[in-house]
GROMACS .gro file of C-alpha atoms in nm:
model
  298
    1MET     CA    1   0.345  -0.084   0.411
    2THR     CA    2   0.293  -0.293   0.720
    3ILE     CA    3   0.540  -0.279   1.008
    4PRO     CA    4   0.575  -0.636   1.132
    5ASN     CA    5   0.702  -0.704   1.481
    6GLN     CA    6   1.078  -0.721   1.475
    7PRO     CA    7   1.252  -0.887   1.769
    8GLY     CA    8   1.570  -0.699   1.692
    9ALA     CA    9   1.401  -0.366   1.621
   10LYS     CA   10   1.623  -0.179   1.869
   11ALA     CA   11   1.939  -0.245   1.673
   12ARG     CA   12   2.149   0.048   1.558
   13ILE     CA   13   2.059   0.228   1.239
   14ALA     CA   14   2.265   0.068   0.963
   15PRO     CA   15   2.350   0.273   0.651
   16ALA     CA   16   2.248  -0.025   0.437
   17GLY     CA   17   1.906  -0.017   0.602
   18ILE     CA   18   1.860   0.348   0.505
   19ALA     CA   19   1.963   0.265   0.148
   20PHE     CA   20   1.713  -0.023   0.127
   21LEU     CA   21   1.442   0.202   0.274
   22ALA     CA   22   1.517   0.468   0.013
   23VAL     CA   23   1.478   0.214  -0.268
   24THR     CA   24   1.148   0.100  -0.119
   25SER     CA   25   1.013   0.454  -0.089
   26VAL     CA   26   1.111   0.543  -0.445
   27GLY     CA   27   0.972   0.214  -0.580
   28TRP     CA   28   0.636   0.250  -0.409
   29GLY     CA   29   0.616   0.626  -0.466
   30PHE     CA   30   0.672   0.606  -0.842
   31ASN     CA   31   0.417   0.325  -0.870
   32TRP     CA   32   0.127   0.563  -0.799
   33PRO     CA   33   0.159   0.768  -1.121
   34VAL     CA   34   0.255   0.452  -1.313
   35THR     CA   35  -0.064   0.274  -1.202
   36LYS     CA   36  -0.276   0.584  -1.272
   37TYR     CA   37  -0.132   0.597  -1.624
   38LEU     CA   38  -0.183   0.226  -1.693
   39ILE     CA   39  -0.546   0.236  -1.575
   40GLY     CA   40  -0.605   0.451  -1.882
   41TYR     CA   41  -0.519   0.145  -2.094
   42LEU     CA   42  -0.616  -0.153  -1.878
   43PRO     CA   43  -0.919  -0.178  -1.645
   44PRO     CA   44  -0.849  -0.167  -1.268
   45LEU     CA   45  -0.913  -0.530  -1.169
   46THR     CA   46  -0.719  -0.672  -1.463
   47LEU     CA   47  -0.423  -0.441  -1.408
   48ARG     CA   48  -0.400  -0.480  -1.031
   49GLY     CA   49  -0.473  -0.853  -1.034
   50THR     CA   50  -0.234  -0.959  -1.311
   51THR     CA   51   0.059  -0.751  -1.186
   52GLY     CA   52   0.004  -0.895  -0.838
   53VAL     CA   53  -0.011  -1.257  -0.954
   54ILE     CA   54   0.303  -1.221  -1.164
   55GLY     CA   55   0.477  -1.044  -0.877
   56ALA     CA   56   0.374  -1.321  -0.635
   57VAL     CA   57   0.518  -1.588  -0.865
   58LEU     CA   58   0.846  -1.401  -0.890
   59LEU     CA   59   0.858  -1.358  -0.512
   60ALA     CA   60   0.785  -1.728  -0.464
   61ILE     CA   61   1.078  -1.817  -0.690
   62LEU     CA   62   1.299  -1.579  -0.493
   63ALA     CA   63   1.178  -1.729  -0.164
   64LEU     CA   64   1.265  -2.081  -0.277
   65LEU     CA   65   1.628  -1.974  -0.325
   66GLY     CA   66   1.681  -1.932   0.049
   67GLN     CA   67   1.354  -1.984   0.235
   68THR     CA   68   1.054  -2.215   0.226
   69LEU     CA   69   0.699  -2.174   0.100
   70HIS     CA   70   0.561  -2.430   0.345
   71VAL     CA   71   0.269  -2.299   0.552
   72PRO     CA   72   0.165  -2.491   0.868
   73ARG     CA   73  -0.202  -2.593   0.857
   74ALA     CA   74  -0.288  -2.380   1.162
   75TYR     CA   75  -0.167  -2.063   0.981
   76TRP     CA   76  -0.388  -2.094   0.673
   77PRO     CA   77  -0.698  -1.915   0.810
   78ARG     CA   78  -0.497  -1.613   0.930
   79LEU     CA   79  -0.290  -1.615   0.610
   80VAL     CA   80  -0.603  -1.599   0.394
   81LEU     CA   81  -0.752  -1.327   0.616
   82ALA     CA   82  -0.432  -1.123   0.591
   83ALA     CA   83  -0.427  -1.169   0.213
   84ILE     CA   84  -0.787  -1.048   0.180
   85LEU     CA   85  -0.736  -0.739   0.397
   86ASN     CA   86  -0.376  -0.642   0.317
   87VAL     CA   87  -0.382  -0.725  -0.054
   88GLY     CA   88  -0.721  -0.811  -0.203
   89CYS     CA   89  -0.919  -0.517  -0.061
   90TRP     CA   90  -0.625  -0.285  -0.113
   91MET     CA   91  -0.580  -0.379  -0.480
   92VAL     CA   92  -0.949  -0.357  -0.566
   93LEU     CA   93  -1.038  -0.040  -0.376
   94MET     CA   94  -0.722   0.152  -0.460
   95GLY     CA   95  -0.750   0.047  -0.824
   96PHE     CA   96  -1.100   0.191  -0.851
   97ALA     CA   97  -1.004   0.494  -0.642
   98LEU     CA   98  -0.750   0.585  -0.909
   99VAL     CA   99  -1.032   0.600  -1.163
  100TYR     CA  100  -1.186   0.891  -0.970
  101LEU     CA  101  -0.884   1.053  -0.808
  102PRO     CA  102  -0.548   1.189  -0.922
  103ALA     CA  103  -0.266   0.955  -0.822
  104SER     CA  104  -0.127   1.215  -0.581
  105GLU     CA  105  -0.451   1.241  -0.382
  106ALA     CA  106  -0.510   0.864  -0.379
  107ALA     CA  107  -0.158   0.817  -0.242
  108LEU     CA  108  -0.218   1.069   0.036
  109ILE     CA  109  -0.538   0.899   0.150
  110ALA     CA  110  -0.376   0.556   0.124
  111TYR     CA  111  -0.095   0.658   0.356
  112THR     CA  112  -0.333   0.754   0.635
  113MET     CA  113  -0.321   0.380   0.712
  114PRO     CA  114  -0.099   0.420   1.025
  115VAL     CA  115  -0.357   0.660   1.168
  116TRP     CA  116  -0.640   0.407   1.140
  117ALA     CA  117  -0.412   0.128   1.264
  118SER     CA  118  -0.328   0.324   1.578
  119LEU     CA  119  -0.700   0.376   1.650
  120LEU     CA  120  -0.804   0.018   1.565
  121ALA     CA  121  -0.544  -0.105   1.813
  122TRP     CA  122  -0.792  -0.006   2.089
  123PRO     CA  123  -1.078  -0.248   2.011
  124ILE     CA  124  -0.854  -0.521   1.867
  125LEU     CA  125  -0.545  -0.510   2.090
  126GLY     CA  126  -0.677  -0.322   2.391
  127GLU     CA  127  -0.439  -0.027   2.338
  128ARG     CA  128  -0.633   0.281   2.451
  129PRO     CA  129  -0.587   0.588   2.228
  130ASN     CA  130  -0.381   0.870   2.374
  131THR     CA  131  -0.366   1.238   2.288
  132LEU     CA  132  -0.123   1.184   2.000
  133ARG     CA  133  -0.352   0.929   1.838
  134VAL     CA  134  -0.652   1.160   1.863
  135LEU     CA  135  -0.448   1.442   1.710
  136SER     CA  136  -0.332   1.211   1.431
  137LEU     CA  137  -0.698   1.142   1.347
  138VAL     CA  138  -0.772   1.515   1.339
  139MET     CA  139  -0.477   1.570   1.105
  140ALA     CA  140  -0.590   1.286   0.877
  141PHE     CA  141  -0.938   1.436   0.846
  142ALA     CA  142  -0.786   1.780   0.786
  143GLY     CA  143  -0.580   1.631   0.503
  144MET     CA  144  -0.887   1.475   0.340
  145SER     CA  145  -1.079   1.801   0.385
  146ALA     CA  146  -0.801   1.983   0.202
  147ILE     CA  147  -0.831   1.731  -0.083
  148LEU     CA  148  -1.208   1.778  -0.098
  149GLY     CA  149  -1.183   2.155  -0.102
  150SER     CA  150  -0.891   2.193  -0.339
  151ASN     CA  151  -1.088   2.221  -0.665
  152GLY     CA  152  -1.432   2.357  -0.576
  153PHE     CA  153  -1.761   2.202  -0.468
  154ALA     CA  154  -1.855   2.031  -0.795
  155ALA     CA  155  -1.512   1.875  -0.836
  156SER     CA  156  -1.523   1.763  -0.473
  157LEU     CA  157  -1.849   1.575  -0.526
  158SER     CA  158  -1.701   1.395  -0.826
  159LYS     CA  159  -1.410   1.284  -0.606
  160LEU     CA  160  -1.627   1.136  -0.331
  161PRO     CA  161  -1.645   0.780  -0.471
  162GLY     CA  162  -1.268   0.774  -0.506
  163ILE     CA  163  -1.213   0.914  -0.157
  164ILE     CA  164  -1.451   0.659  -0.006
  165MET     CA  165  -1.280   0.370  -0.186
  166ALA     CA  166  -0.929   0.491  -0.104
  167LEU     CA  167  -1.031   0.537   0.258
  168GLY     CA  168  -1.185   0.189   0.262
  169GLY     CA  169  -0.863   0.042   0.125
  170ALA     CA  170  -0.653   0.224   0.386
  171ILE     CA  171  -0.880   0.114   0.673
  172GLY     CA  172  -0.890  -0.246   0.544
  173PHE     CA  173  -0.512  -0.249   0.530
  174ALA     CA  174  -0.499  -0.106   0.881
  175VAL     CA  175  -0.729  -0.382   1.011
  176GLY     CA  176  -0.499  -0.639   0.853
  177ALA     CA  177  -0.191  -0.474   1.004
  178VAL     CA  178  -0.341  -0.473   1.355
  179LEU     CA  179  -0.470  -0.830   1.325
  180ALA     CA  180  -0.120  -0.933   1.218
  181LYS     CA  181  -0.001  -0.833   1.565
  182LYS     CA  182  -0.283  -1.026   1.732
  183LEU     CA  183  -0.250  -1.329   1.501
  184PRO     CA  184   0.111  -1.319   1.379
  185LEU     CA  185   0.233  -1.527   1.086
  186ASP     CA  186   0.555  -1.701   1.182
  187LEU     CA  187   0.669  -1.734   0.820
  188PRO     CA  188   0.980  -1.616   0.635
  189PRO     CA  189   0.910  -1.259   0.519
  190VAL     CA  190   0.948  -1.306   0.144
  191SER     CA  191   0.743  -1.628   0.157
  192ALA     CA  192   0.471  -1.453   0.358
  193ALA     CA  193   0.462  -1.169   0.103
  194ALA     CA  194   0.445  -1.414  -0.190
  195TRP     CA  195   0.153  -1.605  -0.037
  196GLN     CA  196  -0.041  -1.295   0.064
  197ILE     CA  197   0.002  -1.120  -0.270
  198GLY     CA  198  -0.080  -1.438  -0.463
  199ILE     CA  199  -0.390  -1.527  -0.260
  200GLY     CA  200  -0.512  -1.169  -0.257
  201CYS     CA  201  -0.456  -1.096  -0.626
  202LEU     CA  202  -0.553  -1.425  -0.793
  203PRO     CA  203  -0.932  -1.381  -0.756
  204VAL     CA  204  -0.896  -1.015  -0.856
  205ALA     CA  205  -0.715  -1.117  -1.174
  206ILE     CA  206  -0.971  -1.389  -1.256
  207VAL     CA  207  -1.267  -1.155  -1.214
  208GLY     CA  208  -1.093  -0.885  -1.415
  209LEU     CA  209  -1.001  -1.114  -1.705
  210LEU     CA  210  -1.353  -1.263  -1.712
  211PHE     CA  211  -1.565  -0.951  -1.682
  212GLU     CA  212  -1.351  -0.656  -1.792
  213LYS     CA  213  -1.255  -0.573  -2.147
  214SER     CA  214  -0.878  -0.576  -2.168
  215ASN     CA  215  -0.661  -0.509  -2.470
  216PHE     CA  216  -0.310  -0.623  -2.385
  217ALA     CA  217  -0.227  -0.635  -2.755
  218GLY     CA  218  -0.288  -0.262  -2.776
  219LEU     CA  219  -0.015  -0.177  -2.524
  220SER     CA  220   0.290  -0.002  -2.667
  221SER     CA  221   0.647  -0.096  -2.580
  222ASN     CA  222   0.658   0.189  -2.328
  223ASP     CA  223   0.331   0.068  -2.174
  224TRP     CA  224   0.480  -0.279  -2.131
  225LEU     CA  225   0.786  -0.128  -1.964
  226LEU     CA  226   0.559   0.048  -1.715
  227PHE     CA  227   0.361  -0.274  -1.667
  228GLY     CA  228   0.690  -0.448  -1.590
  229TYR     CA  229   0.781  -0.176  -1.344
  230SER     CA  230   0.445  -0.207  -1.169
  231THR     CA  231   0.508  -0.581  -1.139
  232VAL     CA  232   0.880  -0.615  -1.069
  233GLY     CA  233   0.952  -0.273  -0.922
  234GLN     CA  234   0.653  -0.265  -0.689
  235PHE     CA  235   0.615  -0.625  -0.577
  236CYS     CA  236   0.967  -0.763  -0.604
  237ILE     CA  237   1.239  -0.500  -0.572
  238ALA     CA  238   1.050  -0.266  -0.336
  239TYR     CA  239   0.914  -0.547  -0.116
  240VAL     CA  240   1.248  -0.727  -0.090
  241CYS     CA  241   1.421  -0.398  -0.003
  242TRP     CA  242   1.146  -0.329   0.252
  243PHE     CA  243   1.211  -0.653   0.436
  244ALA     CA  244   1.586  -0.594   0.410
  245ALA     CA  245   1.536  -0.248   0.564
  246LEU     CA  246   1.324  -0.391   0.847
  247ALA     CA  247   1.603  -0.634   0.928
  248ARG     CA  248   1.849  -0.347   0.969
  249LEU     CA  249   1.640  -0.062   1.114
  250PRO     CA  250   1.419  -0.003   1.417
  251ALA     CA  251   1.054  -0.042   1.320
  252SER     CA  252   0.981   0.320   1.419
  253VAL     CA  253   1.251   0.448   1.182
  254ALA     CA  254   1.115   0.231   0.901
  255ALA     CA  255   0.763   0.361   0.967
  256ILE     CA  256   0.872   0.723   0.950
  257GLY     CA  257   1.077   0.642   0.640
  258THR     CA  258   0.769   0.528   0.449
  259MET     CA  259   0.634   0.883   0.480
  260ALA     CA  260   0.854   0.960   0.181
  261VAL     CA  261   0.626   0.745  -0.036
  262PRO     CA  262   0.332   0.989  -0.064
  263VAL     CA  263   0.576   1.280  -0.105
  264ILE     CA  264   0.739   1.102  -0.400
  265GLY     CA  265   0.398   0.998  -0.531
  266VAL     CA  266   0.267   1.356  -0.523
  267ALA     CA  267   0.581   1.502  -0.683
  268ALA     CA  268   0.609   1.230  -0.949
  269SER     CA  269   0.240   1.262  -1.037
  270ALA     CA  270   0.272   1.638  -1.076
  271ILE     CA  271   0.574   1.600  -1.306
  272ALA     CA  272   0.478   1.291  -1.508
  273LEU     CA  273   0.098   1.328  -1.525
  274HIS     CA  274   0.076   1.708  -1.488
  275GLU     CA  275  -0.155   1.669  -1.191
  276PRO     CA  276  -0.232   1.986  -0.994
  277LEU     CA  277   0.004   2.076  -0.713
  278GLY     CA  278  -0.152   2.383  -0.557
  279ILE     CA  279  -0.219   2.508  -0.207
  280GLY     CA  280  -0.488   2.245  -0.146
  281GLN     CA  281  -0.263   1.953  -0.240
  282ILE     CA  282   0.032   2.093  -0.042
  283ALA     CA  283  -0.192   2.145   0.263
  284ALA     CA  284  -0.325   1.789   0.230
  285LEU     CA  285   0.032   1.659   0.212
  286ILE     CA  286   0.136   1.850   0.525
  287PHE     CA  287  -0.168   1.744   0.727
  288THR     CA  288  -0.140   1.380   0.618
  289LEU     CA  289   0.231   1.354   0.698
  290ALA     CA  290   0.174   1.523   1.034
  291GLY     CA  291  -0.100   1.273   1.116
  292VAL     CA  292   0.114   0.976   1.019
  293ALA     CA  293   0.408   1.112   1.219
  294LEU     CA  294   0.191   1.148   1.529
  295ALA     CA  295   0.042   0.801   1.483
  296THR     CA  296   0.379   0.632   1.449
  297GLN     CA  297   0.513   0.811   1.756
  298SER     CA  298   0.216   0.722   1.977
   0.00000   0.00000   0.00000
């Protein structure tokens, strides 16, 4: 989800880049209903932590085929910080958010991240907010208000813990994205992803396996297929395609392209999980996408 600085970001739009971006959007979009479904069978920390650790190992193997996993000593503090914010907080908070929220609504709140990043750029990077950034914040709050009001007052109160956790995950990710510009990691992209996912997910997996009650033996063959998708599809295929897209597309195009993720997540959740898709959800989708579009253009 992050948009790293790309020296060659002004290159022409390559068709292969659009194809890679499409694979990324589909991979990440479908993962929202998949994760929501699997949380019904595995507890949040165990599910998010184990899929992340396995995905990190697979990415590390892939990185060794053409890159290096070596990290200079001076980069370790910022690498660990990035892993905590971009991965650890995200995995934990979004995992628990899915306990309280439909996958579609969790995805919408999660993808307000560019809005918070554009605002956090002021205190961290000294980039003063302009009119577009203020409007993007208004749109983001309008989207969350539509989520809160979509199913009545009582249902809205029951969603509050999930909304707070999803919002915390999005803001934590945004802090990590902005700090990545202030303290960049000069590492090969796949290697950087492998380290961040591994460092961020390992403690989550350990805590989950120690303190949560997990029944892996009770998973059906279809459940294992979805578990494999959440591991390989999300962390390996989608991430590799994401970095391949960034190498071929301007960063602004890639940022706008990721707006397809919540759209796919909302549609897939409605079809696969029979989640509601009424006026409230559609309004939330419109407001959220409008906010993200304004943030990425500011």
